[in-house]
mmCIF file of C-alpha atoms in Angstrom:
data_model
loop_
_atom_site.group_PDB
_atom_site.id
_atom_site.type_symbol
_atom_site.label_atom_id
_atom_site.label_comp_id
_atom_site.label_asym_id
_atom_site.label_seq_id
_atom_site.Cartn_x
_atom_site.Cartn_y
_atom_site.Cartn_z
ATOM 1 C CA UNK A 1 11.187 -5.336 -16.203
ATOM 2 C CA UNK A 2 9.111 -3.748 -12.982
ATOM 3 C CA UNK A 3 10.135 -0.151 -11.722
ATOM 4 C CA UNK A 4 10.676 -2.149 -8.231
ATOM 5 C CA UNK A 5 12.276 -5.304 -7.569
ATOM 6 C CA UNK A 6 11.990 -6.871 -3.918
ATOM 7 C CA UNK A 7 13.972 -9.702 -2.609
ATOM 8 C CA UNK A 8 10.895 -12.426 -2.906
ATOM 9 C CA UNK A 9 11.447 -14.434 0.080
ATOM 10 C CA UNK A 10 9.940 -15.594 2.309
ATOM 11 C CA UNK A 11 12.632 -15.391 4.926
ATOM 12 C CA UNK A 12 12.451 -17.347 8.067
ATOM 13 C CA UNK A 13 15.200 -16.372 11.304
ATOM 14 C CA UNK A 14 15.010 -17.068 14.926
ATOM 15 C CA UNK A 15 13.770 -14.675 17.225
ATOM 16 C CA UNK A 16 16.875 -11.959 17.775
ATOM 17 C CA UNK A 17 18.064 -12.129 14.339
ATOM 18 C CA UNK A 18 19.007 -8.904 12.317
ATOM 19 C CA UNK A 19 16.472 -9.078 9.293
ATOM 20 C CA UNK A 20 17.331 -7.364 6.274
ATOM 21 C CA UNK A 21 14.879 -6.620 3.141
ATOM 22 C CA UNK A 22 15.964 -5.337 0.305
ATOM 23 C CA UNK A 23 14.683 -3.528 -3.053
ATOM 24 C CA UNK A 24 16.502 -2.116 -6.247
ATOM 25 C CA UNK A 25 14.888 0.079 -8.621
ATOM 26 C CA UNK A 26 15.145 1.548 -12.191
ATOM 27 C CA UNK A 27 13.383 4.620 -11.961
ATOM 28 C CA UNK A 28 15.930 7.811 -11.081
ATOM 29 C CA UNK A 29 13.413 9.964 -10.640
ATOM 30 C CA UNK A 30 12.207 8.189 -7.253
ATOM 31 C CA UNK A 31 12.305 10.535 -4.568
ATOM 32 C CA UNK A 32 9.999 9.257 -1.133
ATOM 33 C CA UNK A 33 10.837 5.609 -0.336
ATOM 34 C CA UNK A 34 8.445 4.201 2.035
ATOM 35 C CA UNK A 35 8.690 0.322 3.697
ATOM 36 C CA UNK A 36 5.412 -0.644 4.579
ATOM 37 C CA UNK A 37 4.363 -3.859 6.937
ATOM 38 C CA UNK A 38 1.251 -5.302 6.102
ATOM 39 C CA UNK A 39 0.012 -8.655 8.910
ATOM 40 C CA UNK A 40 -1.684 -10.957 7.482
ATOM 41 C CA UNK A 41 -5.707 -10.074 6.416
ATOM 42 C CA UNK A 42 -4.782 -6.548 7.338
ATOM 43 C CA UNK A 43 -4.389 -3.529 5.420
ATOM 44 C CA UNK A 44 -0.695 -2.126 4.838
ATOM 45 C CA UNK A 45 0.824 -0.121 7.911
ATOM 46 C CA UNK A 46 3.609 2.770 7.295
ATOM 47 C CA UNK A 47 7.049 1.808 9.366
ATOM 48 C CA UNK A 48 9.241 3.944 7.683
ATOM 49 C CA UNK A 49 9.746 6.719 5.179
ATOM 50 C CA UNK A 50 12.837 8.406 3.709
ATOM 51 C CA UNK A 51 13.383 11.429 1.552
ATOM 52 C CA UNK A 52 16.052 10.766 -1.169
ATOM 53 C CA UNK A 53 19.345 9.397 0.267
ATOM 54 C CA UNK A 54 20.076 8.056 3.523
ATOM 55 C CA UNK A 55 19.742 6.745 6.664
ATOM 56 C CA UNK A 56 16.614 6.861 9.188
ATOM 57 C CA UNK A 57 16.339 5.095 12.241
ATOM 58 C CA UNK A 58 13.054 4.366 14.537
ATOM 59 C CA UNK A 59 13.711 2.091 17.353
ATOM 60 C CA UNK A 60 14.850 -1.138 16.514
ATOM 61 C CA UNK A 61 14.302 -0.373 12.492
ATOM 62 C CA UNK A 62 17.061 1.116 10.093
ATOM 63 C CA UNK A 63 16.264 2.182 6.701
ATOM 64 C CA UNK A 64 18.729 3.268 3.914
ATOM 65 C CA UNK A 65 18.653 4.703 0.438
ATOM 66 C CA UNK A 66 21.355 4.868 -1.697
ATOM 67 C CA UNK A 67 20.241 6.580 -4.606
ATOM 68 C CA UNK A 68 23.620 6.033 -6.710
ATOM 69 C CA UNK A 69 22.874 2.401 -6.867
ATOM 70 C CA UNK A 70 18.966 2.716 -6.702
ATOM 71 C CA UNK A 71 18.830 0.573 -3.729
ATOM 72 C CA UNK A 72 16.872 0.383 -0.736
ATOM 73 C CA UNK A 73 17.581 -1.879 2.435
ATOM 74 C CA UNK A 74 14.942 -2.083 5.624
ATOM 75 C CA UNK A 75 16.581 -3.242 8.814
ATOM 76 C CA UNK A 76 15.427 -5.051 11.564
ATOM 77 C CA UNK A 77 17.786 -5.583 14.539
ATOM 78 C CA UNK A 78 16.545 -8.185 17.698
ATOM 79 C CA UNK A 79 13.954 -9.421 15.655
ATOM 80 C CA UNK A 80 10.800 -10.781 17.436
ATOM 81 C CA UNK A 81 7.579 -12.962 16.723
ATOM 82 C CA UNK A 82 5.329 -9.580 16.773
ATOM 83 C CA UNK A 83 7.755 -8.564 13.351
ATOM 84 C CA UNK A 84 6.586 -11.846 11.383
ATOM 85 C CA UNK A 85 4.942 -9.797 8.664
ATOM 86 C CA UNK A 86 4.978 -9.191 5.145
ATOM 87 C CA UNK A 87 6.990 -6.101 3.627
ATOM 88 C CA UNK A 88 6.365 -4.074 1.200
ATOM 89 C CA UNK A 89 8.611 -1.187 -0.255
ATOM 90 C CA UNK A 90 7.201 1.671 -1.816
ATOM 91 C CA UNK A 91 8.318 4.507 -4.159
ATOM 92 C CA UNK A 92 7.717 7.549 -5.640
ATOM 93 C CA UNK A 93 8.697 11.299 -7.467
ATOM 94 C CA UNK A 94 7.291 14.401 -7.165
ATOM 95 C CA UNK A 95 3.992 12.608 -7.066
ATOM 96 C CA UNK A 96 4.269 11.434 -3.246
ATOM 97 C CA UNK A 97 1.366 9.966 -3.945
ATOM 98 C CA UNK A 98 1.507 8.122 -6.584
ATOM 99 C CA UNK A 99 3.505 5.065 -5.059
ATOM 100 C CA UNK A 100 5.055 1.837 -7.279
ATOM 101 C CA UNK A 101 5.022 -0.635 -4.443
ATOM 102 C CA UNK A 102 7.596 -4.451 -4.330
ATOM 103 C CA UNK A 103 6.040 -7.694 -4.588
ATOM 104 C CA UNK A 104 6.711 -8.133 -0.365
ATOM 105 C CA UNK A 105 8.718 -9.972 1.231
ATOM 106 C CA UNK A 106 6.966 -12.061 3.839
ATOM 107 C CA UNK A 107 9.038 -12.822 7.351
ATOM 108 C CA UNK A 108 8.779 -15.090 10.150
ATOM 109 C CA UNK A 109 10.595 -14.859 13.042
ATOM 110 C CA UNK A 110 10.054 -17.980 15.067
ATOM 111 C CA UNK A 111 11.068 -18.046 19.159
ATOM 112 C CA UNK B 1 -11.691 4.303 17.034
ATOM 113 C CA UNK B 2 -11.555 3.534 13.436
ATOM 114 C CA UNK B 3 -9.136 5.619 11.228
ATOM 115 C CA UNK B 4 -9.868 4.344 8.132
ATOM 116 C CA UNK B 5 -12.342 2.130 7.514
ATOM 117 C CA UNK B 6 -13.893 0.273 4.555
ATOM 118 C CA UNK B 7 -17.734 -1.375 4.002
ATOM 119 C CA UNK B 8 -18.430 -4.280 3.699
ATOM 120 C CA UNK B 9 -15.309 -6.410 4.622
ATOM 121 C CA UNK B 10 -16.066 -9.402 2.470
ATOM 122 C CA UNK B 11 -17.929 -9.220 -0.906
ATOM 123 C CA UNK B 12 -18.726 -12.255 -3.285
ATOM 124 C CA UNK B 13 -20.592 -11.518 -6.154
ATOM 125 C CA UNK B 14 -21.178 -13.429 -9.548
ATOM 126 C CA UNK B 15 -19.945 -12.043 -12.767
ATOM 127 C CA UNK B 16 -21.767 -9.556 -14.324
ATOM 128 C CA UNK B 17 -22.894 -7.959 -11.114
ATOM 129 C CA UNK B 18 -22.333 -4.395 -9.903
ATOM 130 C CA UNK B 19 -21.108 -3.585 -6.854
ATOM 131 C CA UNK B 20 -20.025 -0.748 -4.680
ATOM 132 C CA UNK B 21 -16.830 -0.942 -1.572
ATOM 133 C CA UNK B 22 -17.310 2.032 0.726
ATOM 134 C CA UNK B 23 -14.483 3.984 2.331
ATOM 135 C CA UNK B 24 -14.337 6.571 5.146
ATOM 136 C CA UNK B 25 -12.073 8.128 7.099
ATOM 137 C CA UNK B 26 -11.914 10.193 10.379
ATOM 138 C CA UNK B 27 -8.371 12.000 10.482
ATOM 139 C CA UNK B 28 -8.898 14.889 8.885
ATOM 140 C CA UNK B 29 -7.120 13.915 5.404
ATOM 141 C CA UNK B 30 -7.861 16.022 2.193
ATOM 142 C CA UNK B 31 -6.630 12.816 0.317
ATOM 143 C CA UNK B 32 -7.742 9.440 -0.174
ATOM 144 C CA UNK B 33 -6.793 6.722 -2.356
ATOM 145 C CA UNK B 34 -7.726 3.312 -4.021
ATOM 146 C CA UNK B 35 -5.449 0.188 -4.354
ATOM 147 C CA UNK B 36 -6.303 -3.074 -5.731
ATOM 148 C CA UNK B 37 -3.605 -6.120 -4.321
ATOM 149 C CA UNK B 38 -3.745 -9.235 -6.291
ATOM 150 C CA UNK B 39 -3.528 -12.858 -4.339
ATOM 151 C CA UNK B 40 0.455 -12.125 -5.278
ATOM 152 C CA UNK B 41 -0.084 -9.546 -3.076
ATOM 153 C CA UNK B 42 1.201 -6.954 -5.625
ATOM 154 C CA UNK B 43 -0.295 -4.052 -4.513
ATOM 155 C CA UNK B 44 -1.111 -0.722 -7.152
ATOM 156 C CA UNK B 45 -2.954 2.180 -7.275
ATOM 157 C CA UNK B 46 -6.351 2.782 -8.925
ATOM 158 C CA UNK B 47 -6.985 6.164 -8.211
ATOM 159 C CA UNK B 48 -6.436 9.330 -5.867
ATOM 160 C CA UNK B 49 -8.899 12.139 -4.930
ATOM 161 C CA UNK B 50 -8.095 15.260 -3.452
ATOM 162 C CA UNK B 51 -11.202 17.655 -1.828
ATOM 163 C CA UNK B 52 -13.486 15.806 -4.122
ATOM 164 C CA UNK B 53 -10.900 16.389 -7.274
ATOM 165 C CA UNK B 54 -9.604 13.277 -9.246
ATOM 166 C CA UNK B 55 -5.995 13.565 -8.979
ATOM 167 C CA UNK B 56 -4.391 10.143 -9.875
ATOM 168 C CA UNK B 57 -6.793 7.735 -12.442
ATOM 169 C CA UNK B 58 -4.375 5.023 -13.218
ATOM 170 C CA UNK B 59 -4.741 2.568 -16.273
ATOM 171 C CA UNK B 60 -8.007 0.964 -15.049
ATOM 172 C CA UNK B 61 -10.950 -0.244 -17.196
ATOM 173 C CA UNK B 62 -13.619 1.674 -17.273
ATOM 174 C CA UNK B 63 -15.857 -0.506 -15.067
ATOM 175 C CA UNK B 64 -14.304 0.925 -12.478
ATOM 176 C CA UNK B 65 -15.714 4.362 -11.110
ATOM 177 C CA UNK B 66 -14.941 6.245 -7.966
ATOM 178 C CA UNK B 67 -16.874 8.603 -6.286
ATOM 179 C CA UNK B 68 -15.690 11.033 -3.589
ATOM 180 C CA UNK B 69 -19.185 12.935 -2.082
ATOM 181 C CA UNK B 70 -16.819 14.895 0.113
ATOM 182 C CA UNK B 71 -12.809 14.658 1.646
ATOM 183 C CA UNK B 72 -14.180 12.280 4.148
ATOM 184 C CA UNK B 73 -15.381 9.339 1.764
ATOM 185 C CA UNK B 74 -14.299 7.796 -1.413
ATOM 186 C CA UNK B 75 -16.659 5.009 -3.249
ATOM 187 C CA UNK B 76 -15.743 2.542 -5.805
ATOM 188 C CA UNK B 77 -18.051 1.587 -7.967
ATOM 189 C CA UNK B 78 -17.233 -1.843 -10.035
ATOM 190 C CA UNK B 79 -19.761 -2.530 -12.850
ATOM 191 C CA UNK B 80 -20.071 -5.649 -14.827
ATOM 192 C CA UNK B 81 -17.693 -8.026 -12.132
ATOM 193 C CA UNK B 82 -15.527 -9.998 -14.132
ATOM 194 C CA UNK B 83 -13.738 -12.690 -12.456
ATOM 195 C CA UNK B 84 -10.007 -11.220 -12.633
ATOM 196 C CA UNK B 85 -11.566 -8.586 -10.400
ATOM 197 C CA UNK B 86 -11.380 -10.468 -7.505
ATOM 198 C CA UNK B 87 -8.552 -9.270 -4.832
ATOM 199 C CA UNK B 88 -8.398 -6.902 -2.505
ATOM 200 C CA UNK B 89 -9.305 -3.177 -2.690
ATOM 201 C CA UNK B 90 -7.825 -0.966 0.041
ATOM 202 C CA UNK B 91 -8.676 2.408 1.002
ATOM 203 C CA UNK B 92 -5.920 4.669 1.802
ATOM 204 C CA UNK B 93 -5.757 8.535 2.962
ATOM 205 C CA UNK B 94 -3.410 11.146 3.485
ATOM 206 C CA UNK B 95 -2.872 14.790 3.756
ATOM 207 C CA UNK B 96 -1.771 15.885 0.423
ATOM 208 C CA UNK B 97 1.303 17.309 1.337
ATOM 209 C CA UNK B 98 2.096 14.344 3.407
ATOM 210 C CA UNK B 99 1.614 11.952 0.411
ATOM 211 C CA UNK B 100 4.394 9.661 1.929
ATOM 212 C CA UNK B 101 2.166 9.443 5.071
ATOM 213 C CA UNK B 102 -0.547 6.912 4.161
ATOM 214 C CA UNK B 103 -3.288 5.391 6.193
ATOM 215 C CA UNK B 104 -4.893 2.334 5.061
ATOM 216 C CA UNK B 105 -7.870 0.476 5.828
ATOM 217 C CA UNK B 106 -8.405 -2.759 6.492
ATOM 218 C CA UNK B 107 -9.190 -3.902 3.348
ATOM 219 C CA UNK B 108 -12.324 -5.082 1.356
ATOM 220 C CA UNK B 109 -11.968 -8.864 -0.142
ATOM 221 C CA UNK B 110 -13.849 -9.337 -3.441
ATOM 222 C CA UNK B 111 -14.445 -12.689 -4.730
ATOM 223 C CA UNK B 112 -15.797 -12.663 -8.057
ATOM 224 C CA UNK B 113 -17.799 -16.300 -9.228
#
């Protein structure tokens, strides 16, 4: 079984949907969790990180940890064309560095 | 300009063949990193230098050698190409103690005949 599991997708919703992505992990000891959105033929770009539990917000994007279930959610409220990306979710421990990524979940958000 | 950036952006090779993917970066990072993302685009680590120092050498064959001259560049040197080598190898850097903060280039495709 992988450390990280991420909803496979892909998911397709009209422009000004709410988008949620999800991941669940096994590994407790997962500290930094990172969502990632990577456009097609282009390296991987940092939306979001979050230190243990939680909520963080950053303009139209929510993420949330909640540790005592080992699940991560990425939001996306009035979803545009521009977001049609994949996703990745990343994790790690004490190691920040040391990241186990998801599979990605690849969105389209058509007009 | 260019915060990360990788050389050359396409590579295809035949098996057997060495070959080198060139990274630098311009942000004043002490850390830099090497993924490798499969066509699933599963996306792992390789290895991490920090100042120069090896810091993260994950389960990789030993084909695989990076070189980091100074905190500025990181090299990867793949000897012997075999074809399950072919995906894409991204550069990444970061400040150490901003791990979670990671910069990526754009990517180097490897296609391995």
């Amino acid at each position: 079984q992988k450390e990280v599991e991420q909803d496979p997708g892909p998911l397709s919703v009209p422009e000004g949907a709410i988008v949620s992505l999800n991941c669940t992990y096994s590994n407790s000891a997962f500290q930094y969790f990172m969502w990632y959105r990577q456009y097609s033929r282009k390296g991987p770009e940092l939306l979001m990180y979050t230190y243990s539990s939680g909520n963080k917000e950053d303009g139209r994007f929510t993420a949330q940890v909640d540790k005592s279930s080992k699940y991560i959610s990425l939001f996306i409220r009035d979803s545009q064309p521009s977001d049609s990306a994949t996703y990745l979710c990343a994790m790690s421990g004490t190691n920040a560095g040391k990241s186990t990524f998801g599979d990605g979940t690849t969105l389209t958000v058509k007009p | 300009d260019t915060a990360v950036s990788q050389t050359p952006k396409y590579l295809v090779t035949q098996m057997g063949n060495d070959k080198s993917i060139k990274c630098e970066q311009n942000l004043g990072h002490d850390t830099m990193y090497w993924y490798k993302q499969d066509s699933k685009k599963f996306l792992k680590i390789m290895f991490s230098y920090n100042n120069k120092e090896l810091i993260i050498n994950e389960t990789v064959p030993n084909r695989f050698s990076p070189k980091s001259p100074d905190k500025a560049h990181l090299n990867l040197h793949i000897n012997s190409l075999e074809l399950g080598d072919s995906a894409v190898y991204f550069c990444a850097s970061s400040q150490r103690s901003r791990a979670e903060t990671q910069y990526f280039g754009p990517g180097t495709r490897l296609l391995v005949l």
